[in-house]
XYZ file of C-alpha atoms in Angstrom:
167
model
C 4.298 0.278 2.408
C 1.016 0.013 1.571
C -0.612 -3.093 2.380
C -3.963 -4.548 0.306
C -6.108 -6.143 1.668
C -9.219 -7.145 0.074
C -11.271 -3.553 0.148
C -10.646 -0.155 1.758
C -12.005 0.053 5.436
C -15.731 1.687 5.514
C -12.962 4.875 7.047
C -11.511 6.164 3.535
C -8.342 4.777 5.012
C -6.331 2.164 3.109
C -3.822 -1.216 5.410
C -1.871 -3.058 3.948
C -0.613 -6.717 5.136
C 2.366 -8.758 3.527
C 1.022 -12.060 2.024
C 3.848 -14.785 1.563
C 3.575 -17.298 -2.114
C 2.613 -20.636 -1.508
C 5.760 -23.639 -1.538
C 5.147 -25.276 -4.495
C 4.627 -29.048 -3.813
C 7.970 -31.529 -3.842
C 8.105 -34.367 -6.005
C 9.870 -38.056 -4.139
C 11.149 -39.461 -0.769
C 9.115 -37.500 1.638
C 12.238 -37.187 4.560
C 11.891 -38.640 7.695
C 12.632 -35.896 10.265
C 14.742 -36.766 12.675
C 13.488 -34.284 15.670
C 10.667 -31.787 15.140
C 11.282 -28.781 17.056
C 7.192 -26.291 17.236
C 7.608 -22.655 15.734
C 6.893 -19.436 18.618
C 3.336 -19.621 17.349
C 1.834 -16.417 18.624
C -1.664 -14.859 16.685
C -0.793 -11.749 14.500
C -1.680 -8.648 15.501
C -4.305 -6.858 14.247
C -4.695 -4.780 12.132
C -5.146 -0.836 12.881
C -8.187 0.373 12.230
C -9.021 4.407 11.237
C -11.857 6.347 11.689
C -13.437 9.612 11.307
C -13.600 12.038 14.373
C -13.279 16.225 14.602
C -10.593 18.158 13.574
C -8.528 18.908 16.213
C -5.020 21.118 16.273
C -2.230 19.003 17.947
C -1.139 21.450 20.940
C -5.427 20.737 22.088
C -4.293 17.216 22.201
C -3.890 15.941 25.480
C -3.068 11.864 23.885
C -0.492 13.890 21.825
C 2.647 12.597 22.516
C 5.255 16.164 22.612
C 7.378 16.211 20.174
C 5.930 13.890 16.938
C 3.651 16.551 14.834
C 4.710 17.084 11.236
C 3.159 19.413 9.284
C 3.430 19.868 5.257
C 4.659 23.077 4.299
C 1.505 26.251 3.319
C 2.061 26.525 -0.414
C 0.215 28.847 -3.064
C -3.076 28.840 -1.774
C -2.649 24.457 -0.342
C -3.094 24.485 3.948
C -0.698 22.326 5.844
C -2.057 18.633 6.862
C -0.480 17.668 9.999
C 0.020 14.546 11.795
C 1.036 13.401 15.140
C 1.140 10.263 17.653
C -1.229 9.996 19.965
C -0.202 7.987 23.460
C -2.451 5.747 25.162
C -0.737 4.743 28.281
C -0.207 1.027 27.481
C 2.186 0.691 25.102
C 0.593 1.568 22.222
C 0.556 4.359 20.208
C -1.730 5.947 17.298
C -1.433 7.733 14.896
C -4.169 11.272 14.150
C -4.432 13.514 10.745
C -5.236 17.168 10.370
C -6.439 18.877 7.430
C -6.732 22.153 7.647
C -9.714 24.321 5.104
C -10.955 21.233 3.936
C -7.898 20.239 1.853
C -7.110 16.396 1.210
C -4.562 15.201 3.370
C -2.512 11.253 3.581
C -0.377 10.318 6.660
C 1.429 6.941 7.005
C 1.490 5.688 10.240
C 4.895 3.286 10.522
C 5.706 1.185 12.982
C 9.974 -0.491 12.764
C 9.060 -3.903 11.876
C 7.323 -2.772 8.419
C 4.301 -2.263 9.434
C 2.864 0.690 7.957
C -0.435 2.624 7.938
C -2.712 4.781 5.457
C -5.053 7.374 7.058
C -7.066 9.623 4.211
C -9.353 12.574 5.600
C -10.638 15.756 3.476
C -12.548 17.257 6.438
C -11.423 17.452 9.746
C -9.906 14.872 11.084
C -8.788 10.938 11.494
C -7.229 8.531 13.666
C -5.637 4.803 13.962
C -6.697 2.113 16.694
C -4.314 2.551 19.017
C -1.092 -0.318 17.401
C 1.444 -1.999 19.697
C 5.486 -0.363 20.169
C 6.503 -2.102 23.010
C 10.434 -3.370 21.030
C 9.126 -1.533 17.983
C 9.975 2.433 16.594
C 6.933 4.314 15.346
C 6.755 7.069 13.088
C 3.918 9.328 10.827
C 4.352 11.031 7.848
C 2.199 13.420 6.174
C 1.079 14.913 2.777
C -1.352 16.851 1.396
C -2.996 14.598 -1.940
C -2.139 16.813 -4.301
C 1.904 17.734 -3.351
C 3.425 14.174 -3.065
C 7.015 16.041 -3.059
C 6.259 17.764 0.636
C 6.060 14.625 3.123
C 7.571 15.692 6.700
C 8.273 12.997 9.197
C 7.930 12.555 12.862
C 10.523 11.756 14.521
C 11.233 8.242 15.570
C 9.366 7.076 19.699
C 10.468 3.566 21.347
C 8.514 2.543 24.684
C 10.186 3.667 28.226
C 7.654 0.896 29.718
C 4.604 2.427 28.923
C 6.284 6.077 27.812
C 7.122 7.644 24.804
C 10.801 8.060 24.470
C 12.233 10.115 21.353
C 14.530 7.831 19.246
């Protein structure tokens, strides 16, 4: 899923948010409510952001969620792209996208409530901000920008307290 906002952030990543259509006003008498029930009010979760970071191999990333790394296939002269989840120990996970040999790579970070965030990088790596995962599962998919047919995804992970657990 891609969420479209006004313009992509400067990091070259793009996020999208579901939108709602305005409700057309009704004509006729307004019904008198018999009871007023307040809807639960919670602030919307902050949208993930991303930033460029130096290239890093998943095995060299001490915050990597073990078992979450996925790589594209090496096809012809196209180098592989890799992505994984990072754990900051607080019940929130981040997505990391690493390029190889200057390849253009795309990763999508997903959460089971429908949130999705697209990362793009052509050199080095990119990492999202941490996204709350408590009560959800998260996973990441990756592909070479020139090969949309090869898009492996990581296993799904959920939080057990502040520890990510593979589903």
